[in-house]
Backbone as a ProteinNet text record, in pm:
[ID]
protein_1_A
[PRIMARY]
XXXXXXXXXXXXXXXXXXXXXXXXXXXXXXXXXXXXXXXXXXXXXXXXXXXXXXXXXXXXXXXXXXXXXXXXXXXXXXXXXXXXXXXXXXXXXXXXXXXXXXXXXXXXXXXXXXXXXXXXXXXXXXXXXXXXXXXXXXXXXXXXXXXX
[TERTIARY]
9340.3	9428.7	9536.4	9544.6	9657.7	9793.9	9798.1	9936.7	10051	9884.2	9990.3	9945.8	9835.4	9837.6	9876.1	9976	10027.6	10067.6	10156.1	10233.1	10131	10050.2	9946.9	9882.6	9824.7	9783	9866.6	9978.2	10094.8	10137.2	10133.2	10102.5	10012.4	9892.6	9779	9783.2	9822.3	9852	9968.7	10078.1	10163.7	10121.6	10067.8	9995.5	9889.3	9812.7	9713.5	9820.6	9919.1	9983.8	10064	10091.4	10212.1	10070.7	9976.1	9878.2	9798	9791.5	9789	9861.2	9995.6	10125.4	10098.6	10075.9	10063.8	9921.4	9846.7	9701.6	9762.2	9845.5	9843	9963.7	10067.1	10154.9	10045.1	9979.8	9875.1	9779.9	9760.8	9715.4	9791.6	9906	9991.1	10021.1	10064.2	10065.4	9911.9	9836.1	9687.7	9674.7	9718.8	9713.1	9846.1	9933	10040.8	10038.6	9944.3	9885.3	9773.9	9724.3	9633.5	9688.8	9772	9828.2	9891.2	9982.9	10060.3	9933.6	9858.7	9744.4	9690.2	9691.1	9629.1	9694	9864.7	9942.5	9928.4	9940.5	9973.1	9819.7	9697.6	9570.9	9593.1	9612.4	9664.8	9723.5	9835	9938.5	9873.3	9786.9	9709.6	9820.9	9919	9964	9913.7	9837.6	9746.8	9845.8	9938.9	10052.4	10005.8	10090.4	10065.1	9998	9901.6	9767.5	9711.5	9750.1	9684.1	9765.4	9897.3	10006.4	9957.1	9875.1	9873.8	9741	9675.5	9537.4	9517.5	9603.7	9661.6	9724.5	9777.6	9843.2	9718	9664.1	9553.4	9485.5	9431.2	9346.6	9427.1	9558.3	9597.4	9655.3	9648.3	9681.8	9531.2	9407.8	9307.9	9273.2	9303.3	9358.2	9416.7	9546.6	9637.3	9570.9	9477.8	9424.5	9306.7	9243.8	9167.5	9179.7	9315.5	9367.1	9301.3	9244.7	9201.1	9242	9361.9	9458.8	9326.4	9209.2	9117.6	9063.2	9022.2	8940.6	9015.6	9156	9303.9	9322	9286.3	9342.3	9237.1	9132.3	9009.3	8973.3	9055.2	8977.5	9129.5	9206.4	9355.9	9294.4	9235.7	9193	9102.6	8992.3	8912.9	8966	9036.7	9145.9	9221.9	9277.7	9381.2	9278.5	9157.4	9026.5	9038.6	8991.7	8967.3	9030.7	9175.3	9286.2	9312.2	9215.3	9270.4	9197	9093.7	9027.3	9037.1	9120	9120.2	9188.8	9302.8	9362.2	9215.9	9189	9046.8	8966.2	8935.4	8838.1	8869.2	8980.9	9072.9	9056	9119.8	9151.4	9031.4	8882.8	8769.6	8693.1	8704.8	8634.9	8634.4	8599.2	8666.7	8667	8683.2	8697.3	8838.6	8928.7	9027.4	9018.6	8975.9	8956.7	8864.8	8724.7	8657.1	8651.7	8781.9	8810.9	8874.5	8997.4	9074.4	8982.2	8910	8824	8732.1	8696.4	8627.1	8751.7	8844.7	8939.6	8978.1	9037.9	9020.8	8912.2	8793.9	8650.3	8687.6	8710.3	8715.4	8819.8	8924.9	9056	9025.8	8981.8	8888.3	8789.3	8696.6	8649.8	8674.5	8799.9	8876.5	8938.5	8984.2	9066.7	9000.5	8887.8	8771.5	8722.4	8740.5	8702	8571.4	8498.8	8322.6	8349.1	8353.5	8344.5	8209.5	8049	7981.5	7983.5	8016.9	8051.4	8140.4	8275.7	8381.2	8328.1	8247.6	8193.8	8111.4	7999.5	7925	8001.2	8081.1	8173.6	8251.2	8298	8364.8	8279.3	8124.7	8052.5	8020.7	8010.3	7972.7	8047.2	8186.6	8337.6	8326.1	8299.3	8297.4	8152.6	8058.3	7945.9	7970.5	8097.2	8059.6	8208.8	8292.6	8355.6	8286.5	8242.5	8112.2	8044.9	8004.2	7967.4	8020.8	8112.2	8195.8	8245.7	8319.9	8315.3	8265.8	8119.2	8048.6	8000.5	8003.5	7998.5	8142.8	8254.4	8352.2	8340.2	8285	8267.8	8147.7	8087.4	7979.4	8036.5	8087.5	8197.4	8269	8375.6	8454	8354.9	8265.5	8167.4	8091.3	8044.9	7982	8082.5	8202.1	8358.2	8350.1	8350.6	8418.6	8336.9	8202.1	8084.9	8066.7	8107.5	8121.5	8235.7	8336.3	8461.5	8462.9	8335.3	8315.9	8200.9	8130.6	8028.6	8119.2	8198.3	8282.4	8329.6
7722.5	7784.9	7684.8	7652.5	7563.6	7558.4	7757.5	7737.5	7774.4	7778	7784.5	7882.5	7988.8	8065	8214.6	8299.6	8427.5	8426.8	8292.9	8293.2	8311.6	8240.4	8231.4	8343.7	8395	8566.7	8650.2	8624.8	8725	8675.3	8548.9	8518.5	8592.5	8581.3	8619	8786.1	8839	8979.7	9040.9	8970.2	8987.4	8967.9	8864.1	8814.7	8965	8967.5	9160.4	9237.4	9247.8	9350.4	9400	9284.8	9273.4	9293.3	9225.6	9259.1	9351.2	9468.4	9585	9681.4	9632.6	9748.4	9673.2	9572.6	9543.1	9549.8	9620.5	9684.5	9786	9884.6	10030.2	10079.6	9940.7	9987.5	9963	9878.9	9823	9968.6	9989.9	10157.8	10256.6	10246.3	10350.2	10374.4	10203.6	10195.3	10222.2	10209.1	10220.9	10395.9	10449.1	10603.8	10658.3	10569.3	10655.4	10564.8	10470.4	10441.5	10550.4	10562.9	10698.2	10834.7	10839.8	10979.2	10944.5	10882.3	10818.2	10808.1	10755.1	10743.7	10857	10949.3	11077.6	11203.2	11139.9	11228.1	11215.3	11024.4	10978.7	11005.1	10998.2	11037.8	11194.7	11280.3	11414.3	11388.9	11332.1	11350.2	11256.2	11203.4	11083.5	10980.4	10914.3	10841.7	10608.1	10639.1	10490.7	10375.1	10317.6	10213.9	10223.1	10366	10353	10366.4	10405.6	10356.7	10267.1	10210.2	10033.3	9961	9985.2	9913.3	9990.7	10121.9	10126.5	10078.3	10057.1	10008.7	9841.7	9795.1	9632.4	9633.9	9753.6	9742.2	9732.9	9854.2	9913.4	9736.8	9698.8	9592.6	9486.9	9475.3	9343.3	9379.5	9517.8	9546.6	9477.7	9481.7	9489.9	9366.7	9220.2	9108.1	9064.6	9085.2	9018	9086.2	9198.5	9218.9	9152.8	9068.3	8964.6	8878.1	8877.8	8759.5	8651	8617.2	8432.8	8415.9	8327.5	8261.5	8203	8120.8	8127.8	8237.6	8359.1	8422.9	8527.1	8532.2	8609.8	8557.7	8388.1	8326	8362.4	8370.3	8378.4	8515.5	8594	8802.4	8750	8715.6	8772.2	8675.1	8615.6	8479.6	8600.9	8644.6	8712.8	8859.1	8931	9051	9077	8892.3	8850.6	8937.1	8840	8850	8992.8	9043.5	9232.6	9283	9242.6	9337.4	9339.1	9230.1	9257	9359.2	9425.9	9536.5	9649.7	9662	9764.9	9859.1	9892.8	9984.8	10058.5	10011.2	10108.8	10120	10096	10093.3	10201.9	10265.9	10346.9	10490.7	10448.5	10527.8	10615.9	10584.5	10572.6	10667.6	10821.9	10915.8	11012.4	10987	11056.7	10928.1	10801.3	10683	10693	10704.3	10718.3	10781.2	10918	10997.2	10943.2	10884	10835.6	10710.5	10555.6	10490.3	10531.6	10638	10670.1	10756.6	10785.8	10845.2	10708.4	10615.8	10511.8	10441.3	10436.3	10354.6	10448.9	10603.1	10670.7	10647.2	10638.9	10613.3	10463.3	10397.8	10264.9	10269	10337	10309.6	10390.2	10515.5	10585.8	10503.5	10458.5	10385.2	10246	10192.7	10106	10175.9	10266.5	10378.5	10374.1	10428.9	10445.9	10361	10190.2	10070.7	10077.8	10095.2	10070.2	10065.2	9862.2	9768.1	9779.4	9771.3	9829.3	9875.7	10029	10164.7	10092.9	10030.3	9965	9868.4	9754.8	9692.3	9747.4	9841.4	9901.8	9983.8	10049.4	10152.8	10040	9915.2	9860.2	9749.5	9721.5	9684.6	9796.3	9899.1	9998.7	10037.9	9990.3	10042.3	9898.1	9751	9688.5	9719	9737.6	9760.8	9899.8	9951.7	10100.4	10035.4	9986.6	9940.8	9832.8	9752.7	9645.6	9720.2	9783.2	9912.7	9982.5	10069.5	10115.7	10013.7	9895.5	9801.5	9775.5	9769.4	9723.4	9829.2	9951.1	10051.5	10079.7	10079.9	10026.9	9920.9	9810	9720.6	9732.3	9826.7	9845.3	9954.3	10030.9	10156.9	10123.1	10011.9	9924.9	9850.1	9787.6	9709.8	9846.2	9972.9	10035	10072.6	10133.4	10183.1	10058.2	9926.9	9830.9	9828.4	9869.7	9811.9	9958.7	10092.1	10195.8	10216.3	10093.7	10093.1	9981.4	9897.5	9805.5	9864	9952.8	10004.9	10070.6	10148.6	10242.9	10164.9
14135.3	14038	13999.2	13840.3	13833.2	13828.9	13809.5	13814.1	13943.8	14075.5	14209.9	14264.1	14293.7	14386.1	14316.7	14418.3	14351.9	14211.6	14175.3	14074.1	13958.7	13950.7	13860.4	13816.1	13930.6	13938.6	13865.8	13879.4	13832.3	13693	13654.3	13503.2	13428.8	13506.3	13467.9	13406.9	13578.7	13536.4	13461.6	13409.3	13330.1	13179.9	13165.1	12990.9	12985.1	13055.9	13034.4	12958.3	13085.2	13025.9	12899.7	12893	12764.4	12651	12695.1	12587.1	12527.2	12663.5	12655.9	12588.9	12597.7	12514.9	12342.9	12352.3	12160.4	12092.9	12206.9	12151.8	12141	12260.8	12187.5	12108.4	12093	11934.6	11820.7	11832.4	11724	11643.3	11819.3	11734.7	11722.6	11728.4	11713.4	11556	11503.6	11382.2	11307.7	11348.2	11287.8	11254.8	11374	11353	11195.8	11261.5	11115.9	10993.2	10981.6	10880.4	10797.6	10894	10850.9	10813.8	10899.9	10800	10707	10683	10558.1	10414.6	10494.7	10399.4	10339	10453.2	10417.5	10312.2	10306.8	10247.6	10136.8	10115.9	9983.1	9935.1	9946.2	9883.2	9839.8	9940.9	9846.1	9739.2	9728.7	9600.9	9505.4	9556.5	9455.2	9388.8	9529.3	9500.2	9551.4	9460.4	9450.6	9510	9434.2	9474.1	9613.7	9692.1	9819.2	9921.2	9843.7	9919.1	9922.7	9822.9	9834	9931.8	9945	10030.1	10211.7	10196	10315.3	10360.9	10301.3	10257.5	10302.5	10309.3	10300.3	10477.3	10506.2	10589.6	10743.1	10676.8	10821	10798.7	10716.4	10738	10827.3	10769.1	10833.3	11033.7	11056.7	11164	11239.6	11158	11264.7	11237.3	11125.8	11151.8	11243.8	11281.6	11394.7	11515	11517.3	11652.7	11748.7	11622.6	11665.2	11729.9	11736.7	11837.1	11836.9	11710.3	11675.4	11556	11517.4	11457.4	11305.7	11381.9	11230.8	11156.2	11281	11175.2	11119.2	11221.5	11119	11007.1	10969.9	10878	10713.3	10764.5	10689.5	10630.2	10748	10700.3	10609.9	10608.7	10516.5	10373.5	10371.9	10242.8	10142.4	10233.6	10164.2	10137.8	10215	10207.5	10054.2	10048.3	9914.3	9791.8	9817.7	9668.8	9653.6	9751.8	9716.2	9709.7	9706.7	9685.6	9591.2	9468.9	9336.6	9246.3	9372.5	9270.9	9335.4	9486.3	9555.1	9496.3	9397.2	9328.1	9263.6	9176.2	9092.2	9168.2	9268.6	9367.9	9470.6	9489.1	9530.7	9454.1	9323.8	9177.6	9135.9	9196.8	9128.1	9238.9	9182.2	9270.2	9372.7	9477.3	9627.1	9693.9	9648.8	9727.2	9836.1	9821.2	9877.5	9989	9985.5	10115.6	10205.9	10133	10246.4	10255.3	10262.8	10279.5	10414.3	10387.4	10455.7	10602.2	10576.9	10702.8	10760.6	10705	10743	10860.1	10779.7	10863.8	11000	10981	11110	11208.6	11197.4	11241.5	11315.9	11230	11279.6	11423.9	11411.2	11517.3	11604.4	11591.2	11711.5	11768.7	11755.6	11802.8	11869.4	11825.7	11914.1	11987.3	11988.9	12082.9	12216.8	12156.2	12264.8	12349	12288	12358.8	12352.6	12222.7	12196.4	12091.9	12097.8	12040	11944.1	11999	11885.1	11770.7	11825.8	11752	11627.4	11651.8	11565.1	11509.2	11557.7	11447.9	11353.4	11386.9	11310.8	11170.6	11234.6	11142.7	11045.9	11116.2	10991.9	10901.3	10958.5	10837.4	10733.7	10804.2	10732.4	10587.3	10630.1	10541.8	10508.4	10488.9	10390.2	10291.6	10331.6	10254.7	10123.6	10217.5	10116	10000.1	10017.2	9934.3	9844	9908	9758.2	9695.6	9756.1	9663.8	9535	9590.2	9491.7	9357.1	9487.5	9332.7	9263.3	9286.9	9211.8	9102.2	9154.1	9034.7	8969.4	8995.6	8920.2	8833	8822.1	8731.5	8642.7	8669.2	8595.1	8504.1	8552.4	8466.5	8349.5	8410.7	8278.7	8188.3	8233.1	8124.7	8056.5	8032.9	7985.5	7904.8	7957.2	7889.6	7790.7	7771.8	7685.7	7602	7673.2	7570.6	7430	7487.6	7405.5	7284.4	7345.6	7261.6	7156.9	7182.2	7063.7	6988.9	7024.7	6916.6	6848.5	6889	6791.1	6642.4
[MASK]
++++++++++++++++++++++++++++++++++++++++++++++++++++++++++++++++++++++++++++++++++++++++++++++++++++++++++++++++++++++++++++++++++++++++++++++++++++

C-alpha cells in the first residue's frame, strides 16, 4: 500500500464516501428535476423545460466521473439542444421525455447499471426520432407554403 497501511485504507474509505453523498445529492437533484419538469410540461411551459431538460442531462454527465466522456456527452448535448425546444413543443414528447428520464434515475437509484443504460439508449433513439419527424414536419409545412 503506498500510502502507509491504515492511513491509506482510511483514504481509501473516506474518497467512497464522500463519493457516495455526491451520487445521492446527484439524485436528489435528478428527482426535483423531474418534478419541476413535470409541472412545467403541464403548464406547457417549453423555455423551462428545455432548461430542465439541459439540466437532468448534464447531472448524468458529471456523474460519469470521466472528465473525457463528460467533455464529449456536453459537445454533442450543445448540437441537440438546438432542436430540443420543437422537439419538446412537438406532441406528447415532453411527457414522455420526462418519464424516460424518471426511468433512467430509478434505475440508477436501483444500482442496475444495465437496466440504465438500456433505458437511456432507448431515450436517445426515441428523441432522433422525433427529430427527425420534426424536420420532416417543417420541410412539408415550407414546402405547402410555397405552393400556395
Amino acid at each position: 500500500d503506498m500510502l502507509g497501511g491504515e492511513n491509506g485504507q482510511e483514504a481509501q474509505e473516506e474518497g467512497a464516501e464522500k463519493q457516495a453523498w455526491a451520487f445521492l445529492e446527484q439524485l436528489d437533484e435528478m428527482e426535483e428535476v423531474i418534478l419541476l419538469s413535470k409541472f412545467h410540461e403541464k403548464k406547457g411551459n417549453y423555455d423551462q423545460l428545455v432548461e430542465l431538460d439541459s439540466r437532468f442531462h448534464e447531472i448524468l454527465f458529471e456523474g460519469c466521473q470521466s472528465k473525457l466522456l463528460e467533455r464529449e456527452l456536453k459537445n454533442l448535448h450543445q448540437y441537440v439542444q438546438r432542436v430540443r425546444k420543437t422537439s419538446l413543443e412537438s406532441g406528447q414528447r415532453a411527457e414522455k421525455s420526462t418519464q424516460e428520464h424518471e426511468n433512467i434515475m430509478l434505475a440508477i437509484r436501483d444500482k442496475d447499471p444495465d437496466r440504465a443504460d438500456e433505458l437511456a439508449t432507448r431515450h436517445v433513439m426515441n428523441t432522433i426520432s422525433n427529430i427527425r419527424n420534426c424536420q420532416i414536419e417543417t420541410i412539408m409545412e415550407d414546402e405547402t407554403k410555397w405552393k400556395k
